Amino acid sequence: MPKITYIAADGAETVVDAPVGSTVMENAIKNMVSGIEAECGGACACATCHVYVDDAWTGVTGSPEPMEEDMLDFAYDVQPSSRLSCQIKVTDAMDGLVVRIPERQA
């Protein structure tokens, strides 16, 4: 099972086992990762599951689709590596994925 490391704005790390096919957001909520609010429950209808994908992993996680890009307009401190964690489906290739959580959500 792939492991995902969530790094909070204060540097605290949480490592979780993530089932293939789930989303990065679902695993954050299931494991009570602080800083991921997910107000819309993963429907890509808010920006409260915003994360920064570590540069080493952007090729594996892919780029945002147009709908996700539109929602990122509402996120706090958007950067080139910004993604909505509800839109990142976990694959075997993501074992070791590192995402950073902004200091606040939109």
N, CA and C atoms as an extended XYZ file, in Angstrom:
318
Properties=species:S:1:pos:R:3:atomname:S:1:resname:S:1:resid:I:1 pbc="F F F"
N         0.841       -1.170        0.000 N   MET     1
C         0.000        0.000        0.000 CA  MET     1
C         0.897        1.249        0.000 C   MET     1
N         0.652        2.190       -0.910 N   PRO     2
C         1.488        3.400       -0.961 CA  PRO     2
C         1.407        4.212        0.331 C   PRO     2
N         2.506        4.853        0.665 N   LYS     3
C         2.565        5.750        1.820 CA  LYS     3
C         2.571        7.187        1.304 C   LYS     3
N         1.802        8.044        1.979 N   ILE     4
C         1.767        9.467        1.668 CA  ILE     4
C         2.219       10.217        2.902 C   ILE     4
N         3.095       11.199        2.699 N   THR     5
C         3.531       12.064        3.791 CA  THR     5
C         2.884       13.425        3.609 C   THR     5
N         2.148       13.857        4.616 N   TYR     6
C         1.531       15.180        4.660 CA  TYR     6
C         2.394       16.041        5.579 C   TYR     6
N         2.806       17.193        5.098 N   ILE     7
C         3.610       18.099        5.917 CA  ILE     7
C         2.802       19.363        6.165 C   ILE     7
N         2.508       19.623        7.435 N   ALA     8
C         1.740       20.808        7.825 CA  ALA     8
C         2.600       22.062        7.674 C   ALA     8
N         1.952       23.204        7.703 N   ALA     9
C         2.657       24.484        7.569 CA  ALA     9
C         3.704       24.671        8.664 C   ALA     9
N         3.473       24.061        9.838 N   ASP    10
C         4.438       24.179       10.937 CA  ASP    10
C         5.546       23.131       10.865 C   ASP    10
N         5.527       22.299        9.814 N   GLY    11
C         6.566       21.290        9.625 CA  GLY    11
C         6.229       19.913       10.179 C   GLY    11
N         5.120       19.783       10.909 N   ALA    12
C         4.727       18.481       11.459 CA  ALA    12
C         4.371       17.538       10.310 C   ALA    12
N         4.865       16.307       10.402 N   GLU    13
C         4.627       15.313        9.356 CA  GLU    13
C         3.685       14.216        9.835 C   GLU    13
N         2.809       13.804        8.929 N   THR    14
C         1.926       12.668        9.166 CA  THR    14
C         2.085       11.732        7.979 C   THR    14
N         2.431       10.482        8.248 N   VAL    15
C         2.587        9.483        7.191 CA  VAL    15
C         1.442        8.494        7.309 C   VAL    15
N         0.763        8.244        6.177 N   VAL    16
C        -0.371        7.326        6.191 CA  VAL    16
C        -0.240        6.294        5.078 C   VAL    16
N        -0.839        5.138        5.298 N   ASP    17
C        -0.972        4.122        4.252 CA  ASP    17
C        -2.227        4.473        3.465 C   ASP    17
N        -2.104        4.530        2.139 N   ALA    18
C        -3.207        4.973        1.287 CA  ALA    18
C        -3.588        3.883        0.292 C   ALA    18
N        -4.807        3.395        0.356 N   PRO    19
C        -5.233        2.382       -0.607 CA  PRO    19
C        -5.234        2.926       -2.041 C   PRO    19
N        -4.777        2.116       -2.975 N   VAL    20
C        -4.814        2.471       -4.387 CA  VAL    20
C        -6.280        2.706       -4.774 C   VAL    20
N        -6.514        3.786       -5.525 N   GLY    21
C        -7.865        4.120       -5.966 CA  GLY    21
C        -8.551        5.158       -5.097 C   GLY    21
N        -8.053        5.348       -3.885 N   SER    22
C        -8.598        6.394       -3.019 CA  SER    22
C        -7.978        7.725       -3.443 C   SER    22
N        -8.373        8.808       -2.794 N   THR    23
C        -7.754       10.099       -3.107 CA  THR    23
C        -6.868       10.545       -1.950 C   THR    23
N        -5.992       11.463       -2.266 N   VAL    24
C        -5.109       12.026       -1.238 CA  VAL    24
C        -5.959       12.701       -0.156 C   VAL    24
N        -7.053       13.348       -0.553 N   MET    25
C        -7.953       13.985        0.407 CA  MET    25
C        -8.639       12.964        1.316 C   MET    25
N        -9.168       11.890        0.733 N   GLU    26
C        -9.853       10.868        1.535 CA  GLU    26
C        -8.934       10.314        2.619 C   GLU    26
N        -7.681       10.104        2.274 N   ASN    27
C        -6.731        9.566        3.247 CA  ASN    27
C        -6.396       10.579        4.330 C   ASN    27
N        -6.364       11.858        3.972 N   ALA    28
C        -6.125       12.897        4.971 CA  ALA    28
C        -7.277       12.946        5.972 C   ALA    28
N        -8.507       12.913        5.464 N   ILE    29
C        -9.679       12.968        6.345 CA  ILE    29
C        -9.751       11.718        7.217 C   ILE    29
N        -9.567       10.558        6.606 N   LYS    30
C        -9.635        9.284        7.334 CA  LYS    30
C        -8.614        9.229        8.477 C   LYS    30
N        -7.456        9.881        8.255 N   ASN    31
C        -6.387        9.843        9.248 CA  ASN    31
C        -6.263       11.139       10.044 C   ASN    31
N        -7.301       11.984        9.956 N   MET    32
C        -7.390       13.232       10.719 CA  MET    32
C        -6.153       14.124       10.557 C   MET    32
N        -5.709       14.264        9.312 N   VAL    33
C        -4.578       15.143        9.016 CA  VAL    33
C        -5.038       16.588        9.181 C   VAL    33
N        -4.392       17.297       10.051 N   SER    34
C        -4.750       18.686       10.328 CA  SER    34
C        -4.477       19.571        9.119 C   SER    34
N        -5.413       20.484        8.839 N   GLY    35
C        -5.231       21.436        7.759 CA  GLY    35
C        -5.987       21.108        6.489 C   GLY    35
N        -6.486       19.892        6.375 N   ILE    36
C        -7.303       19.506        5.229 CA  ILE    36
C        -8.761       19.520        5.701 C   ILE    36
N        -9.536       20.481        5.190 N   GLU    37
C       -10.922       20.633        5.645 CA  GLU    37
C       -11.911       19.854        4.778 C   GLU    37
N       -11.738       19.891        3.468 N   ALA    38
C       -12.582       19.132        2.534 CA  ALA    38
C       -14.062       19.393        2.738 C   ALA    38
N       -14.444       20.655        2.744 N   GLU    39
C       -15.830       21.037        3.009 CA  GLU    39
C       -16.826       20.443        2.014 C   GLU    39
N       -16.426       20.247        0.761 N   CYS    40
C       -17.370       19.719       -0.230 CA  CYS    40
C       -17.343       18.193       -0.292 C   CYS    40
N       -16.502       17.564        0.496 N   GLY    41
C       -16.455       16.110        0.537 CA  GLY    41
C       -15.783       15.459       -0.651 C   GLY    41
N       -15.058       16.243       -1.430 N   GLY    42
C       -14.326       15.666       -2.554 CA  GLY    42
C       -14.986       15.857       -3.898 C   GLY    42
N       -15.921       16.795       -3.991 N   ALA    43
C       -16.661       17.018       -5.232 CA  ALA    43
C       -16.013       18.057       -6.148 C   ALA    43
N       -14.836       18.529       -5.801 N   CYS    44
C       -14.147       19.573       -6.571 CA  CYS    44
C       -15.030       20.817       -6.670 C   CYS    44
N       -15.680       21.147       -5.547 N   ALA    45
C       -16.581       22.294       -5.510 CA  ALA    45
C       -16.138       23.339       -4.489 C   ALA    45
N       -14.935       23.180       -3.961 N   CYS    46
C       -14.374       24.168       -3.036 CA  CYS    46
C       -12.852       24.069       -3.169 C   CYS    46
N       -12.144       24.768       -2.348 N   ALA    47
C       -10.679       24.695       -2.408 CA  ALA    47
C       -10.102       24.443       -1.022 C   ALA    47
N       -10.845       23.699       -0.195 N   THR    48
C       -10.417       23.498        1.186 CA  THR    48
C        -9.639       22.211        1.408 C   THR    48
N        -9.180       21.604        0.322 N   CYS    49
C        -8.286       20.439        0.434 CA  CYS    49
C        -6.999       20.712       -0.357 C   CYS    49
N        -6.706       21.992       -0.512 N   HIS    50
C        -5.547       22.460       -1.273 CA  HIS    50
C        -4.242       21.946       -0.660 C   HIS    50
N        -3.369       21.440       -1.502 N   VAL    51
C        -2.029       21.015       -1.083 CA  VAL    51
C        -1.020       21.457       -2.128 C   VAL    51
N         0.242       21.449       -1.722 N   TYR    52
C         1.356       21.653       -2.639 CA  TYR    52
C         2.031       20.304       -2.819 C   TYR    52
N         2.079       19.830       -4.049 N   VAL    53
C         2.745       18.562       -4.335 CA  VAL    53
C         4.247       18.834       -4.375 C   VAL    53
N         5.000       17.964       -3.698 N   ASP    54
C         6.445       18.108       -3.699 CA  ASP    54
C         6.939       18.024       -5.126 C   ASP    54
N         7.942       18.889       -5.447 N   ASP    55
C         8.455       18.963       -6.815 CA  ASP    55
C         8.825       17.606       -7.410 C   ASP    55
N         9.334       16.704       -6.596 N   ALA    56
C         9.743       15.386       -7.088 CA  ALA    56
C         8.551       14.539       -7.533 C   ALA    56
N         7.341       14.940       -7.168 N   TRP    57
C         6.157       14.123       -7.433 CA  TRP    57
C         5.176       14.733       -8.429 C   TRP    57
N         5.439       15.936       -8.924 N   THR    58
C         4.472       16.582       -9.815 CA  THR    58
C         4.253       15.795      -11.104 C   THR    58
N         5.263       15.138      -11.597 N   GLY    59
C         5.110       14.323      -12.800 CA  GLY    59
C         4.235       13.108      -12.574 C   GLY    59
N         4.279       12.569      -11.378 N   VAL    60
C         3.496       11.375      -11.049 CA  VAL    60
C         2.031       11.731      -10.790 C   VAL    60
N         1.794       12.848      -10.116 N   THR    61
C         0.417       13.233       -9.776 CA  THR    61
C        -0.304       13.884      -10.949 C   THR    61
N         0.445       14.395      -11.910 N   GLY    62
C        -0.166       15.012      -13.082 CA  GLY    62
C        -0.553       16.461      -12.854 C   GLY    62
N        -1.214       17.013      -13.851 N   SER    63
C        -1.628       18.414      -13.824 CA  SER    63
C        -3.126       18.513      -13.546 C   SER    63
N        -3.541       19.655      -13.023 N   PRO    64
C        -4.973       19.835      -12.777 CA  PRO    64
C        -5.786       19.869      -14.071 C   PRO    64
N        -6.964       19.294      -14.026 N   GLU    65
C        -7.926       19.394      -15.122 CA  GLU    65
C        -8.551       20.797      -15.064 C   GLU    65
N        -9.209       21.251      -16.129 N   PRO    66
C        -9.778       22.609      -16.141 CA  PRO    66
C       -10.695       22.931      -14.953 C   PRO    66
N       -11.557       21.995      -14.546 N   MET    67
C       -12.450       22.264      -13.413 CA  MET    67
C       -11.646       22.496      -12.129 C   MET    67
N       -10.602       21.693      -11.929 N   GLU    68
C        -9.756       21.865      -10.745 CA  GLU    68
C        -9.027       23.201      -10.814 C   GLU    68
N        -8.530       23.571      -11.991 N   GLU    69
C        -7.868       24.867      -12.148 CA  GLU    69
C        -8.802       26.005      -11.766 C   GLU    69
N       -10.068       25.903      -12.161 N   ASP    70
C       -11.049       26.932      -11.811 CA  ASP    70
C       -11.217       27.034      -10.304 C   ASP    70
N       -11.271       25.909       -9.616 N   MET    71
C       -11.440       25.930       -8.157 CA  MET    71
C       -10.179       26.428       -7.452 C   MET    71
N        -9.023       26.165       -8.027 N   LEU    72
C        -7.771       26.656       -7.428 CA  LEU    72
C        -7.719       28.178       -7.394 C   LEU    72
N        -8.522       28.833       -8.246 N   ASP    73
C        -8.591       30.301       -8.204 CA  ASP    73
C        -9.073       30.794       -6.844 C   ASP    73
N        -9.766       29.932       -6.101 N   PHE    74
C       -10.297       30.308       -4.791 CA  PHE    74
C        -9.385       29.876       -3.641 C   PHE    74
N        -8.308       29.190       -3.946 N   ALA    75
C        -7.406       28.674       -2.912 CA  ALA    75
C        -6.478       29.771       -2.399 C   ALA    75
N        -5.966       29.554       -1.213 N   TYR    76
C        -5.026       30.473       -0.564 CA  TYR    76
C        -3.604       30.203       -1.058 C   TYR    76
N        -2.902       31.247       -1.456 N   ASP    77
C        -1.482       31.188       -1.829 CA  ASP    77
C        -1.187       30.078       -2.846 C   ASP    77
N        -1.853       30.149       -3.993 N   VAL    78
C        -1.667       29.161       -5.060 CA  VAL    78
C        -0.253       29.270       -5.624 C   VAL    78
N         0.364       28.117       -5.841 N   GLN    79
C         1.716       28.035       -6.391 CA  GLN    79
C         1.704       27.054       -7.563 C   GLN    79
N         2.783       27.001       -8.345 N   PRO    80
C         2.794       26.090       -9.496 CA  PRO    80
C         2.513       24.624       -9.140 C   PRO    80
N         2.844       24.212       -7.933 N   SER    81
C         2.633       22.819       -7.532 CA  SER    81
C         1.299       22.606       -6.816 C   SER    81
N         0.424       23.611       -6.811 N   SER    82
C        -0.862       23.509       -6.122 CA  SER    82
C        -1.782       22.498       -6.802 C   SER    82
N        -2.449       21.711       -5.975 N   ARG    83
C        -3.465       20.765       -6.433 CA  ARG    83
C        -4.545       20.695       -5.366 C   ARG    83
N        -5.726       20.272       -5.771 N   LEU    84
C        -6.764       19.920       -4.814 CA  LEU    84
C        -6.590       18.440       -4.531 C   LEU    84
N        -6.405       18.106       -3.270 N   SER    85
C        -6.092       16.713       -2.934 CA  SER    85
C        -7.232       15.757       -3.257 C   SER    85
N        -8.447       16.276       -3.420 N   CYS    86
C        -9.566       15.414       -3.799 CA  CYS    86
C        -9.460       14.943       -5.243 C   CYS    86
N        -8.602       15.576       -6.022 N   GLN    87
C        -8.468       15.242       -7.434 CA  GLN    87
C        -7.237       14.393       -7.735 C   GLN    87
N        -6.497       14.025       -6.697 N   ILE    88
C        -5.308       13.182       -6.884 CA  ILE    88
C        -5.653       11.763       -6.454 C   ILE    88
N        -5.823       10.879       -7.431 N   LYS    89
C        -6.115        9.465       -7.154 CA  LYS    89
C        -4.815        8.736       -6.863 C   LYS    89
N        -4.794        7.972       -5.800 N   VAL    90
C        -3.603        7.240       -5.387 CA  VAL    90
C        -3.370        6.047       -6.320 C   VAL    90
N        -2.120        5.934       -6.778 N   THR    91
C        -1.691        4.786       -7.580 CA  THR    91
C        -0.481        4.156       -6.903 C   THR    91
N        -0.117        2.968       -7.354 N   ASP    92
C         1.088        2.316       -6.816 CA  ASP    92
C         2.324        3.178       -7.010 C   ASP    92
N         2.364        3.953       -8.086 N   ALA    93
C         3.518        4.800       -8.388 CA  ALA    93
C         3.679        5.948       -7.399 C   ALA    93
N         2.679        6.165       -6.562 N   MET    94
C         2.734        7.279       -5.604 CA  MET    94
C         3.275        6.878       -4.237 C   MET    94
N         3.836        5.691       -4.120 N   ASP    95
C         4.417        5.282       -2.846 CA  ASP    95
C         5.554        6.229       -2.481 C   ASP    95
N         5.386        6.954       -1.381 N   GLY    96
C         6.377        7.937       -0.948 CA  GLY    96
C         5.974        9.368       -1.256 C   GLY    96
N         4.794        9.572       -1.861 N   LEU    97
C         4.312       10.905       -2.207 CA  LEU    97
C         4.393       11.844       -1.010 C   LEU    97
N         4.843       13.071       -1.280 N   VAL    98
C         4.924       14.101       -0.247 CA  VAL    98
C         4.092       15.289       -0.698 C   VAL    98
N         3.164       15.708        0.177 N   VAL    99
C         2.383       16.912       -0.083 CA  VAL    99
C         2.497       17.837        1.130 C   VAL    99
N         2.500       19.140        0.851 N   ARG   100
C         2.553       20.140        1.910 CA  ARG   100
C         1.200       20.841        1.998 C   ARG   100
N         0.819       21.168        3.200 N   ILE   101
C        -0.479       21.799        3.434 CA  ILE   101
C        -0.239       23.289        3.676 C   ILE   101
N        -0.986       24.156        2.974 N   PRO   102
C        -0.805       25.594        3.195 CA  PRO   102
C        -1.159       25.990        4.630 C   PRO   102
N        -0.738       27.179        5.024 N   GLU   103
C        -0.991       27.604        6.411 CA  GLU   103
C        -2.469       27.780        6.704 C   GLU   103
N        -3.268       27.994        5.651 N   ARG   104
C        -4.725       28.017        5.829 CA  ARG   104
C        -5.387       27.625        4.519 C   ARG   104
N        -6.649       27.210        4.621 N   GLN   105
C        -7.430       26.866        3.444 CA  GLN   105
C        -8.320       28.042        3.091 C   GLN   105
N        -8.809       28.075        1.861 N   ALA   106
C        -9.648       29.179        1.402 CA  ALA   106
C       -10.980       29.190        2.107 C   ALA   106
